[in-house]
Amino acid sequence: MRGPLPTAVAVALDMALHRAPTTALAVALAALVAARPAPARAQIISPGELSRAHAELEGMRNCTRCHELRRQGVSRELCLACHEPLATRIAAGTGFHSTLAEEDCAACHKEHFGADFRMVRMDSAHFDHGRTGYDLEGRHGEAECRDCHRAGAVADPAVRAFKQSAGALGRTYLGLPTGCVDCHGATDPHSGQFEGRRCEECHDPGGWEGARGFDHDRARYRPLGLHRWAACSGCHPPLAGGAGPGAGGTARAEAVPERGDGGSPGAGPALRYRPLDFAACTSCHEDEHRGAMRGACDDCHSVRGWLPVSPGNVEGRFDHAITGFLLEGAHREVACASCHDEARQAALVGILIRFVAGTEARAFPHPETGACASCHMEPHDGVFLDAPGGGACTSCHGQEAWLPADYDLARHDREARFALDGAHAAVPCASCHGDPSGAMVFALGLPSCADCHRNGDPHGEQFRGRECDECHSVERFAIPDFDHGRTAWPLDGAHAGAPCSACHTREAMAGGVPAVRYRPLGTRCVDCHGGGS
């Protein structure tokens, strides 16, 4: 007799085997005979077809493989005789079945309801996993049953052999190991750094990331100050390529993302935890001073924060040459704050320092030092931009002092439009280039005598329209070789030896300005010698 039984027959048979084997069995047999007109002799008292898992036990000769004569229902002993892996667990007091008070297997696992009948019916939403001996804590409670109970994860060899022979390895809930690496991968996520240590010493089911069970104070390095808030990856670099403090490298706080993507070990790069070099601050931190500071970092800085830093701790200990800007001449005497403190610069005349972007908040911001004009305001209004050398300050000035300038007479004759000849060579620069405020003015046109000699016309406008160099030279103002023959009164006779002042006397000119009179003069004898009676 094959195929599913009518419902009435199945119910009657269930009663016959489990409840009232005398009266109900007779009723069941009657129903069976009525339902199937030509039964096979082997199935004449069977309550129904066995499930696919027990299909090999079909037939009257196999009844006693599960049932004992003159005993109601199935035999627990016979069930466990076949299901040896389960019997072993019950005997050891482990697993879910060892916690059941009901010893009748059929109370939960029904049979004879057809090949496709599910013998294991479990309400996973209300199943108390703690009765298996393994509580589902943390994120384990969020997993689906088959996330863990899958064929490839069954590790118990007895369970594997038994379930494989029955073709049910993918349906069993038995045989899982409970070690972390048994489920989360055979590859050690720490690459052997913690060999012999249990995952639970640092991690818990709440999630892989964070290592909440790890107490860094128990490690060789006890983090203090801001180090307590640093991300693990800030000090522990990736193992990839062997880089890191333990292999000739240094950890960088911004270099490595936190590993893990929801608690799964192996997600993200493995980090180096040991061995790790922490003998000095520079084992983990870049040397911001590039070797320029003598002594240890904590001579100036604290683990409570990189700033503030006392300037007194820095001055006198810092090798400024390492920055690429050597302090020479007058720069050597300048206080650090003059260049590194924006508030201090407000009181400095002619100084306008710009800081390198990103360094403004540092204790000693980095000034831009590409040229003198990076710090010093250009005092010449761009007059020398077209000069040889592109107007670089160093073409005239040195670091020892702003003055004197390295601009001599030869350069003035060579580069300026006005050559310094004669007495002009001895004139101070400020005599021509100074202004009333004391500043130097170099944007001068090609000058005439009157442009510089502005103290009034020394001749009282007697030679208006005439150029000074018609009579005078740049050697000196006096005229030792004036040719009086070019005038209306040639000097001859006794007049040739007379001094100029004998005829050209000083007197008040127009506007009351005193000057030597040269013109007009009388040419009669009495005009100079007077008249007699």
Short mmCIF file of C-alpha atoms in Angstrom, two decimals:
data_model
loop_
_atom_site.label_atom_id
_atom_site.label_comp_id
_atom_site.label_asym_id
_atom_site.label_seq_id
_atom_site.Cartn_x
_atom_site.Cartn_y
_atom_site.Cartn_z
CA MET A 1 0.00 0.00 0.00
CA ARG A 2 1.65 3.19 -1.19
CA GLY A 3 0.75 6.92 -1.21
CA PRO A 4 -0.75 9.13 1.43
CA LEU A 5 -3.54 7.77 3.61
CA PRO A 6 -6.94 9.35 4.07
CA THR A 7 -7.07 11.62 7.06
CA ALA A 8 -9.49 9.43 9.02
CA VAL A 9 -7.28 6.43 8.54
CA ALA A 10 -4.14 8.30 9.61
CA VAL A 11 -5.84 9.58 12.75
CA ALA A 12 -7.13 6.17 13.62
CA LEU A 13 -3.75 4.61 13.18
CA ASP A 14 -2.13 7.27 15.32
CA MET A 15 -4.61 6.47 18.07
CA ALA A 16 -3.96 2.78 17.62
CA LEU A 17 -0.22 3.12 18.05
CA HIS A 18 -0.08 5.84 20.68
CA ARG A 19 -3.31 5.87 22.68
CA ALA A 20 -5.67 2.84 22.59
CA PRO A 21 -3.94 -0.05 20.89
CA THR A 22 -6.82 -2.50 21.48
CA THR A 23 -10.11 -0.88 20.54
CA ALA A 24 -8.77 1.84 18.29
CA LEU A 25 -6.60 -0.62 16.38
CA ALA A 26 -9.66 -2.56 15.39
CA VAL A 27 -11.35 0.63 14.24
CA ALA A 28 -8.25 1.64 12.31
CA LEU A 29 -7.99 -1.70 10.58
CA ALA A 30 -11.63 -1.52 9.61
CA ALA A 31 -11.14 1.94 8.18
CA LEU A 32 -8.08 0.80 6.36
CA VAL A 33 -9.86 -2.12 4.77
CA ALA A 34 -12.71 0.12 3.72
CA ALA A 35 -10.42 2.70 2.23
CA ARG A 36 -8.19 0.38 0.20
CA PRO A 37 -9.92 -2.49 -1.57
CA ALA A 38 -6.79 -4.53 -2.43
CA PRO A 39 -4.07 -4.02 0.18
CA ALA A 40 -0.69 -5.63 -0.04
CA ARG A 41 -0.14 -8.12 2.78
CA ALA A 42 3.03 -6.33 3.98
CA GLN A 43 1.16 -3.09 4.66
CA ILE A 44 -2.08 -4.44 5.98
CA ILE A 45 -1.49 -3.10 9.51
CA SER A 46 0.79 -0.11 8.67
CA PRO A 47 -0.66 3.28 9.63
CA GLY A 48 0.88 4.93 6.58
CA GLU A 49 3.92 5.50 4.43
CA LEU A 50 7.16 6.39 6.20
CA SER A 51 8.98 9.65 5.69
CA ARG A 52 11.75 9.76 3.13
CA ALA A 53 14.38 9.67 5.89
CA HIS A 54 13.03 6.27 7.06
CA ALA A 55 12.03 4.91 3.66
CA GLU A 56 14.43 1.99 3.99
CA LEU A 57 12.37 0.74 6.94
CA GLU A 58 9.19 0.21 4.92
CA GLY A 59 7.63 -3.23 5.21
CA MET A 60 6.24 -5.48 7.93
CA ARG A 61 9.59 -7.14 8.52
CA ASN A 62 11.07 -3.82 9.65
CA CYS A 63 8.39 -2.88 12.16
CA THR A 64 10.43 -4.18 15.07
CA ARG A 65 13.29 -1.96 14.03
CA CYS A 66 11.31 0.85 15.67
CA HIS A 67 8.48 -0.88 17.62
CA GLU A 68 8.64 -3.43 20.41
CA LEU A 69 6.04 -6.15 20.62
CA ARG A 70 3.29 -5.63 23.14
CA ARG A 71 4.52 -2.03 23.74
CA GLN A 72 2.63 1.06 22.77
CA GLY A 73 4.25 3.54 20.34
CA VAL A 74 7.86 3.61 19.28
CA SER A 75 10.77 2.50 21.42
CA ARG A 76 13.06 5.28 22.59
CA GLU A 77 15.87 2.79 22.94
CA LEU A 78 15.44 1.59 19.36
CA CYS A 79 15.38 5.19 18.08
CA LEU A 80 18.62 6.00 19.85
CA ALA A 81 20.16 2.74 18.74
CA CYS A 82 19.99 4.07 15.17
CA HIS A 83 20.52 7.73 16.04
CA GLU A 84 23.84 7.10 17.76
CA PRO A 85 25.20 10.69 17.60
CA LEU A 86 22.07 11.89 19.43
CA ALA A 87 22.33 9.08 21.95
CA THR A 88 25.92 10.06 22.70
CA ARG A 89 24.92 13.66 23.38
CA ILE A 90 22.03 12.66 25.66
CA ALA A 91 24.26 10.32 27.59
CA ALA A 92 26.80 13.11 28.05
CA GLY A 93 24.09 15.50 29.23
CA THR A 94 24.76 17.95 26.41
CA GLY A 95 22.54 19.43 23.76
CA PHE A 96 18.85 20.22 23.60
CA HIS A 97 17.55 16.61 23.74
CA SER A 98 19.26 16.00 27.07
CA THR A 99 17.04 18.68 28.64
CA LEU A 100 13.71 17.07 27.60
CA ALA A 101 11.59 15.41 30.28
CA GLU A 102 9.53 13.62 27.60
CA GLU A 103 11.25 10.40 26.62
CA ASP A 104 8.83 9.42 23.87
CA CYS A 105 10.48 10.44 20.58
CA ALA A 106 7.11 10.25 18.82
CA ALA A 107 5.80 13.03 21.02
CA CYS A 108 7.68 15.42 18.76
CA HIS A 109 8.63 13.39 15.70
CA LYS A 110 5.60 11.84 13.97
CA GLU A 111 5.89 9.14 11.36
CA HIS A 112 3.78 7.29 8.81
CA PHE A 113 2.39 10.51 7.33
CA GLY A 114 4.01 10.21 3.93
CA ALA A 115 7.38 10.64 2.31
CA ASP A 116 7.28 14.43 2.35
CA PHE A 117 6.08 14.81 5.93
CA ARG A 118 8.39 17.01 8.02
CA MET A 119 9.41 15.09 11.09
CA VAL A 120 11.15 18.05 12.66
CA ARG A 121 8.84 20.96 13.23
CA MET A 122 10.43 23.78 15.22
CA ASP A 123 9.13 27.24 16.08
CA SER A 124 12.42 29.09 15.58
CA ALA A 125 10.91 32.39 16.77
CA HIS A 126 10.23 30.96 20.23
CA PHE A 127 12.91 28.30 20.49
CA ASP A 128 15.03 28.61 23.64
CA HIS A 129 18.51 28.18 22.22
CA GLY A 130 19.99 28.31 25.71
CA ARG A 131 18.70 24.75 26.27
CA THR A 132 21.20 23.56 23.67
CA GLY A 133 24.04 24.69 25.91
CA TYR A 134 24.88 27.70 23.70
CA ASP A 135 23.10 30.99 24.40
CA LEU A 136 22.53 33.29 21.44
CA GLU A 137 23.92 36.54 22.78
CA GLY A 138 24.56 39.86 21.07
CA ARG A 139 24.59 39.65 17.31
CA HIS A 140 24.25 35.88 17.39
CA GLY A 141 20.63 36.48 18.32
CA GLU A 142 20.11 38.32 15.03
CA ALA A 143 21.30 35.41 12.87
CA GLU A 144 18.97 33.07 11.01
CA CYS A 145 19.14 29.41 12.04
CA ARG A 146 20.68 28.28 8.77
CA ASP A 147 23.31 31.02 8.93
CA CYS A 148 25.06 28.74 11.41
CA HIS A 149 23.36 25.34 10.92
CA ARG A 150 24.56 24.51 7.44
CA ALA A 151 26.11 21.41 5.99
CA GLY A 152 29.59 22.82 5.66
CA ALA A 153 29.71 23.88 9.32
CA VAL A 154 28.92 20.46 10.81
CA ALA A 155 32.16 19.41 12.49
CA ASP A 156 31.21 16.35 14.57
CA PRO A 157 32.46 13.38 12.49
CA ALA A 158 29.78 11.05 13.84
CA VAL A 159 27.02 13.47 12.95
CA ARG A 160 28.49 14.07 9.49
CA ALA A 161 28.73 10.37 8.73
CA PHE A 162 25.24 9.61 10.03
CA LYS A 163 23.50 12.55 8.31
CA GLN A 164 25.38 12.10 5.03
CA SER A 165 24.32 8.46 4.86
CA ALA A 166 20.71 9.60 5.26
CA GLY A 167 21.13 12.49 2.80
CA ALA A 168 20.15 14.91 5.56
CA LEU A 169 23.40 16.73 6.30
CA GLY A 170 21.90 20.03 5.19
CA ARG A 171 18.85 19.60 7.43
CA THR A 172 20.45 18.70 10.74
CA TYR A 173 20.88 21.00 13.73
CA LEU A 174 23.49 18.78 15.34
CA GLY A 175 27.27 18.69 15.22
CA LEU A 176 28.17 22.40 15.27
CA PRO A 177 31.35 23.44 17.10
CA THR A 178 31.22 26.43 19.45
CA GLY A 179 34.65 28.00 18.94
CA CYS A 180 34.77 31.51 17.40
CA VAL A 181 37.06 30.54 14.53
CA ASP A 182 34.93 27.44 13.84
CA CYS A 183 32.20 29.70 12.47
CA HIS A 184 34.00 32.91 11.66
CA GLY A 185 36.65 31.45 9.42
CA ALA A 186 39.68 29.27 9.77
CA THR A 187 42.01 32.17 8.87
CA ASP A 188 43.38 33.90 11.93
CA PRO A 189 42.32 37.57 11.50
CA HIS A 190 45.38 38.62 13.52
CA SER A 191 47.83 36.52 11.48
CA GLY A 192 49.20 34.64 14.46
CA GLN A 193 49.92 37.67 16.65
CA PHE A 194 47.81 36.23 19.48
CA GLU A 195 48.48 32.56 19.02
CA GLY A 196 47.27 30.56 22.01
CA ARG A 197 44.87 33.31 23.15
CA ARG A 198 41.10 32.98 23.04
CA CYS A 199 39.01 35.42 21.03
CA GLU A 200 36.76 35.93 24.06
CA GLU A 201 39.60 37.56 25.96
CA CYS A 202 39.06 40.69 23.88
CA HIS A 203 35.90 40.22 21.81
CA ASP A 204 32.30 39.34 22.63
CA PRO A 205 29.15 38.51 20.64
CA GLY A 206 28.17 42.17 20.74
CA GLY A 207 30.47 42.84 17.77
CA TRP A 208 33.99 42.34 16.53
CA GLU A 209 34.94 45.99 16.45
CA GLY A 210 36.01 47.78 19.56
CA ALA A 211 37.46 44.75 21.39
CA ARG A 212 35.42 45.70 24.45
CA GLY A 213 37.02 43.04 26.58
CA PHE A 214 40.52 44.34 25.98
CA ASP A 215 42.08 46.43 28.74
CA HIS A 216 44.97 48.40 27.27
CA ASP A 217 46.25 49.16 30.75
CA ARG A 218 47.28 45.50 30.95
CA ALA A 219 49.42 45.85 27.84
CA ARG A 220 53.07 46.88 27.85
CA TYR A 221 52.01 50.36 26.72
CA ARG A 222 49.52 52.12 28.94
CA PRO A 223 47.77 54.90 26.98
CA LEU A 224 47.45 58.20 28.80
CA GLY A 225 45.87 61.54 27.96
CA LEU A 226 44.51 61.84 24.44
CA HIS A 227 45.95 58.45 23.58
CA ARG A 228 43.00 56.89 25.40
CA TRP A 229 40.67 58.32 22.75
CA ALA A 230 42.73 57.35 19.71
CA ALA A 231 41.35 54.80 17.25
CA CYS A 232 43.14 51.46 17.31
CA SER A 233 44.16 51.92 13.70
CA GLY A 234 45.81 55.22 14.58
CA CYS A 235 48.63 53.34 16.30
CA HIS A 236 48.30 49.89 14.77
CA PRO A 237 49.05 49.95 11.02
CA PRO A 238 48.04 47.31 8.47
CA LEU A 239 50.05 44.11 8.36
CA ALA A 240 50.00 44.09 4.56
CA GLY A 241 53.52 44.03 3.17
CA GLY A 242 55.05 43.80 6.62
CA ALA A 243 54.84 47.57 7.10
CA GLY A 244 54.46 49.10 10.49
CA PRO A 245 56.48 49.95 13.55
CA GLY A 246 57.56 46.37 14.02
CA ALA A 247 58.97 46.18 10.52
CA GLY A 248 60.76 49.46 10.01
CA GLY A 249 57.72 51.72 9.53
CA THR A 250 55.70 54.10 11.67
CA ALA A 251 52.00 54.23 12.40
CA ARG A 252 50.00 57.27 11.34
CA ALA A 253 46.73 58.21 12.93
CA GLU A 254 44.98 59.00 9.63
CA ALA A 255 46.41 56.16 7.60
CA VAL A 256 44.22 53.12 8.44
CA PRO A 257 40.41 52.74 8.63
CA GLU A 258 38.81 50.86 11.52
CA ARG A 259 38.61 47.16 10.66
CA GLY A 260 35.30 45.37 10.67
CA ASP A 261 32.00 45.96 8.89
CA GLY A 262 29.52 44.97 11.53
CA GLY A 263 31.54 42.68 13.69
CA SER A 264 32.91 40.31 11.09
CA PRO A 265 36.59 39.45 11.57
CA GLY A 266 38.55 39.57 8.37
CA ALA A 267 36.60 42.54 6.97
CA GLY A 268 39.26 45.14 6.31
CA PRO A 269 43.04 44.94 6.65
CA ALA A 270 44.59 43.00 9.51
CA LEU A 271 46.33 45.37 11.89
CA ARG A 272 49.69 44.98 13.57
CA TYR A 273 49.34 44.70 17.33
CA ARG A 274 52.58 43.03 18.23
CA PRO A 275 55.46 43.54 18.10
CA LEU A 276 55.04 47.31 18.09
CA ASP A 277 57.69 49.94 18.71
CA PHE A 278 56.64 52.61 21.19
CA ALA A 279 59.99 53.55 22.73
CA ALA A 280 59.69 57.17 21.58
CA CYS A 281 56.95 59.54 20.44
CA THR A 282 58.37 59.40 16.92
CA SER A 283 57.65 55.66 16.84
CA CYS A 284 54.08 56.65 16.03
CA HIS A 285 54.10 60.40 15.38
CA GLU A 286 55.81 62.22 12.54
CA ASP A 287 58.56 64.54 13.76
CA GLU A 288 56.98 67.89 13.01
CA HIS A 289 60.36 69.53 13.59
CA ARG A 290 62.28 67.23 11.20
CA GLY A 291 65.06 66.72 13.72
CA ALA A 292 65.43 70.42 14.50
CA MET A 293 64.57 70.14 18.20
CA ARG A 294 67.10 68.77 20.63
CA GLY A 295 65.79 66.61 23.45
CA ALA A 296 62.62 64.56 23.90
CA CYS A 297 59.15 65.53 22.70
CA ASP A 298 57.79 65.63 26.23
CA ASP A 299 60.27 68.38 27.10
CA CYS A 300 57.75 70.70 25.43
CA HIS A 301 54.62 68.64 24.73
CA SER A 302 52.23 66.58 26.85
CA VAL A 303 49.99 63.56 26.16
CA ARG A 304 47.13 65.82 27.26
CA GLY A 305 47.55 67.73 24.00
CA TRP A 306 50.10 68.91 21.48
CA LEU A 307 49.37 72.51 22.50
CA PRO A 308 49.95 74.78 24.31
CA VAL A 309 53.72 74.95 24.24
CA SER A 310 55.75 77.38 26.31
CA PRO A 311 57.96 79.48 24.00
CA GLY A 312 60.61 79.40 26.69
CA ASN A 313 60.93 75.65 26.19
CA VAL A 314 61.62 76.16 22.51
CA GLU A 315 63.82 79.21 22.26
CA GLY A 316 67.48 78.36 22.43
CA ARG A 317 66.87 74.66 21.69
CA PHE A 318 65.58 74.82 18.14
CA ASP A 319 67.93 74.44 15.15
CA HIS A 320 66.26 76.82 12.72
CA ALA A 321 68.53 75.78 9.86
CA ILE A 322 66.55 72.55 9.48
CA THR A 323 63.55 74.56 8.32
CA GLY A 324 65.46 75.75 5.28
CA PHE A 325 65.54 79.34 6.54
CA LEU A 326 68.87 80.08 8.19
CA LEU A 327 68.74 82.85 10.78
CA GLU A 328 71.57 85.19 9.81
CA GLY A 329 72.48 88.77 10.61
CA ALA A 330 69.65 90.78 12.13
CA HIS A 331 67.29 87.80 11.84
CA ARG A 332 69.40 86.03 14.42
CA GLU A 333 68.44 88.62 17.06
CA VAL A 334 64.71 88.63 16.34
CA ALA A 335 62.36 87.10 18.93
CA CYS A 336 60.49 83.99 17.77
CA ALA A 337 57.13 85.72 18.26
CA SER A 338 58.08 88.42 15.75
CA CYS A 339 57.68 85.88 12.96
CA HIS A 340 55.44 83.24 14.56
CA ASP A 341 52.91 85.29 16.52
CA GLU A 342 50.36 87.16 14.45
CA ALA A 343 49.35 89.41 17.37
CA ARG A 344 52.97 90.47 17.91
CA GLN A 345 53.36 91.56 14.31
CA ALA A 346 50.83 94.37 14.62
CA ALA A 347 53.44 96.45 16.44
CA LEU A 348 56.16 95.84 13.85
CA VAL A 349 56.55 98.56 11.20
CA GLY A 350 56.81 97.33 7.64
CA ILE A 351 56.19 93.67 8.54
CA LEU A 352 53.35 91.63 7.07
CA ILE A 353 53.83 87.89 7.54
CA ARG A 354 51.69 85.31 5.80
CA PHE A 355 51.50 81.79 7.22
CA VAL A 356 51.56 78.54 5.28
CA ALA A 357 47.99 77.24 4.99
CA GLY A 358 47.19 74.59 7.59
CA THR A 359 49.79 75.75 10.11
CA GLU A 360 47.96 78.78 11.48
CA ALA A 361 46.75 76.99 14.64
CA ARG A 362 50.14 75.61 15.59
CA ALA A 363 52.20 76.93 18.46
CA PHE A 364 54.71 78.19 15.90
CA PRO A 365 52.90 78.73 12.56
CA HIS A 366 55.14 78.43 9.53
CA PRO A 367 55.72 81.78 7.78
CA GLU A 368 56.02 81.83 4.03
CA THR A 369 59.70 82.42 3.31
CA GLY A 370 60.00 82.36 -0.45
CA ALA A 371 61.26 85.94 -0.66
CA CYS A 372 61.96 88.98 1.52
CA ALA A 373 58.59 90.39 0.51
CA SER A 374 56.91 87.34 2.12
CA CYS A 375 57.42 89.11 5.46
CA HIS A 376 58.70 92.61 4.69
CA MET A 377 56.36 95.07 3.02
CA GLU A 378 57.85 96.39 -0.23
CA PRO A 379 59.07 99.94 0.63
CA HIS A 380 59.92 101.19 -2.83
CA ASP A 381 56.48 101.10 -4.48
CA GLY A 382 57.70 98.67 -7.13
CA VAL A 383 60.22 101.13 -8.59
CA PHE A 384 62.90 98.45 -8.91
CA LEU A 385 60.78 95.69 -10.44
CA ASP A 386 62.31 96.42 -13.84
CA ALA A 387 65.82 96.75 -12.45
CA PRO A 388 68.49 94.12 -13.16
CA GLY A 389 67.82 91.13 -10.90
CA GLY A 390 64.06 91.62 -10.93
CA GLY A 391 64.01 93.98 -8.02
CA ALA A 392 65.13 91.40 -5.44
CA CYS A 393 65.80 93.00 -2.07
CA THR A 394 69.06 91.11 -1.76
CA SER A 395 70.46 92.91 -4.78
CA CYS A 396 70.89 95.97 -2.56
CA HIS A 397 70.31 94.88 1.04
CA GLY A 398 71.84 92.23 3.27
CA GLN A 399 70.62 90.47 6.42
CA GLU A 400 73.07 92.19 8.73
CA ALA A 401 71.11 95.45 8.51
CA TRP A 402 68.84 97.27 6.13
CA LEU A 403 71.40 100.04 5.69
CA PRO A 404 73.85 100.73 4.26
CA ALA A 405 72.54 99.39 1.01
CA ASP A 406 74.84 97.51 -1.29
CA TYR A 407 74.31 100.07 -4.04
CA ASP A 408 77.46 102.01 -4.80
CA LEU A 409 78.37 104.89 -7.11
CA ALA A 410 79.38 102.54 -9.88
CA ARG A 411 75.94 100.90 -9.88
CA HIS A 412 74.27 104.29 -9.75
CA ASP A 413 76.22 105.40 -12.81
CA ARG A 414 75.57 102.08 -14.52
CA GLU A 415 71.92 101.50 -13.71
CA ALA A 416 70.39 104.91 -12.94
CA ARG A 417 69.57 107.55 -15.52
CA PHE A 418 71.50 110.21 -13.64
CA ALA A 419 75.24 109.67 -13.30
CA LEU A 420 76.86 110.99 -10.10
CA ASP A 421 79.66 113.19 -11.39
CA GLY A 422 81.80 115.71 -9.59
CA ALA A 423 80.49 116.96 -6.28
CA HIS A 424 77.33 114.85 -6.68
CA ALA A 425 79.38 111.77 -5.86
CA ALA A 426 79.82 113.02 -2.30
CA VAL A 427 76.18 113.92 -1.71
CA PRO A 428 74.24 111.65 0.76
CA CYS A 429 71.48 109.59 -0.88
CA ALA A 430 68.80 111.23 1.26
CA SER A 431 69.78 114.65 -0.10
CA CYS A 432 68.20 113.66 -3.40
CA HIS A 433 65.91 110.76 -2.48
CA GLY A 434 64.63 111.74 0.95
CA ASP A 435 61.26 113.32 1.61
CA PRO A 436 60.06 115.31 4.64
CA SER A 437 58.66 112.14 6.29
CA GLY A 438 62.06 110.51 6.28
CA ALA A 439 61.11 107.91 3.66
CA MET A 440 63.25 107.33 0.62
CA VAL A 441 61.75 108.18 -2.74
CA PHE A 442 63.30 106.59 -5.80
CA ALA A 443 60.66 107.28 -8.41
CA LEU A 444 62.44 110.36 -9.72
CA GLY A 445 62.49 111.65 -13.24
CA LEU A 446 65.64 112.84 -14.96
CA PRO A 447 66.42 115.84 -12.72
CA SER A 448 67.47 119.36 -13.55
CA CYS A 449 69.56 121.51 -11.23
CA ALA A 450 66.45 123.29 -9.94
CA ASP A 451 64.74 119.96 -9.07
CA CYS A 452 67.26 119.40 -6.29
CA HIS A 453 68.58 122.86 -5.55
CA ARG A 454 65.26 124.25 -4.42
CA ASN A 455 66.39 126.84 -1.87
CA GLY A 456 65.47 129.75 -4.10
CA ASP A 457 67.22 131.18 -7.13
CA PRO A 458 70.71 132.13 -5.84
CA HIS A 459 70.84 134.87 -8.43
CA GLY A 460 67.51 136.50 -7.65
CA GLU A 461 66.12 135.73 -11.11
CA GLN A 462 68.89 137.71 -12.81
CA PHE A 463 69.45 134.81 -15.24
CA ARG A 464 65.90 133.75 -15.83
CA GLY A 465 65.70 131.47 -18.90
CA ARG A 466 69.34 130.48 -18.70
CA GLU A 467 70.58 127.01 -17.65
CA CYS A 468 72.87 126.67 -14.62
CA ASP A 469 75.45 124.58 -16.51
CA GLU A 470 76.06 127.47 -18.89
CA CYS A 471 78.28 128.84 -16.16
CA HIS A 472 78.55 126.26 -13.41
CA SER A 473 79.78 122.65 -13.43
CA VAL A 474 79.12 119.68 -11.15
CA GLU A 475 82.61 119.90 -9.72
CA ARG A 476 81.81 122.93 -7.56
CA PHE A 477 79.53 125.91 -7.56
CA ALA A 478 82.30 128.54 -7.97
CA ILE A 479 83.31 129.53 -11.50
CA PRO A 480 87.11 129.78 -11.59
CA ASP A 481 87.44 130.15 -15.35
CA PHE A 482 84.49 132.35 -16.27
CA ASP A 483 85.20 134.18 -19.57
CA HIS A 484 84.23 137.76 -18.80
CA GLY A 485 84.94 138.64 -22.43
CA ARG A 486 81.60 137.05 -23.34
CA THR A 487 79.85 139.81 -21.42
CA ALA A 488 79.30 143.44 -22.36
CA TRP A 489 82.28 144.44 -20.19
CA PRO A 490 85.56 142.68 -21.06
CA LEU A 491 88.12 142.86 -18.25
CA ASP A 492 91.35 144.53 -19.39
CA GLY A 493 94.03 146.58 -17.82
CA ALA A 494 93.78 146.97 -14.06
CA HIS A 495 90.27 145.54 -14.18
CA ALA A 496 91.65 142.11 -15.12
CA GLY A 497 93.13 141.71 -11.62
CA ALA A 498 90.15 143.02 -9.67
CA PRO A 499 88.24 140.46 -7.54
CA CYS A 500 84.65 139.66 -8.63
CA SER A 501 83.25 141.04 -5.37
CA ALA A 502 84.80 144.44 -6.09
CA CYS A 503 82.18 145.00 -8.74
CA HIS A 504 79.54 142.38 -7.92
CA THR A 505 78.31 143.19 -4.49
CA ARG A 506 75.63 141.48 -2.42
CA GLU A 507 72.40 143.40 -2.16
CA ALA A 508 68.68 142.90 -1.77
CA MET A 509 66.97 141.76 -4.94
CA ALA A 510 63.34 141.63 -5.88
CA GLY A 511 61.23 140.53 -2.93
CA GLY A 512 64.04 141.38 -0.53
CA VAL A 513 66.05 138.23 -1.33
CA PRO A 514 69.81 138.90 -0.85
CA ALA A 515 71.98 137.92 -3.81
CA VAL A 516 75.11 138.99 -5.62
CA ARG A 517 74.25 141.38 -8.36
CA TYR A 518 75.53 140.43 -11.77
CA ARG A 519 73.06 142.21 -13.98
CA PRO A 520 72.31 144.92 -14.77
CA LEU A 521 75.44 146.86 -13.81
CA GLY A 522 76.49 150.31 -14.93
CA THR A 523 79.50 150.48 -17.23
CA ARG A 524 80.55 154.07 -16.56
CA CYS A 525 83.55 154.75 -14.37
CA VAL A 526 81.47 156.70 -11.91
CA ASP A 527 79.12 153.66 -11.53
CA CYS A 528 81.91 151.83 -9.76
CA HIS A 529 84.49 154.43 -8.79
CA GLY A 530 82.19 157.28 -7.86
CA GLY A 531 82.42 160.95 -9.01
CA GLY A 532 84.80 163.65 -7.65
CA SER A 533 84.36 167.47 -7.46
#
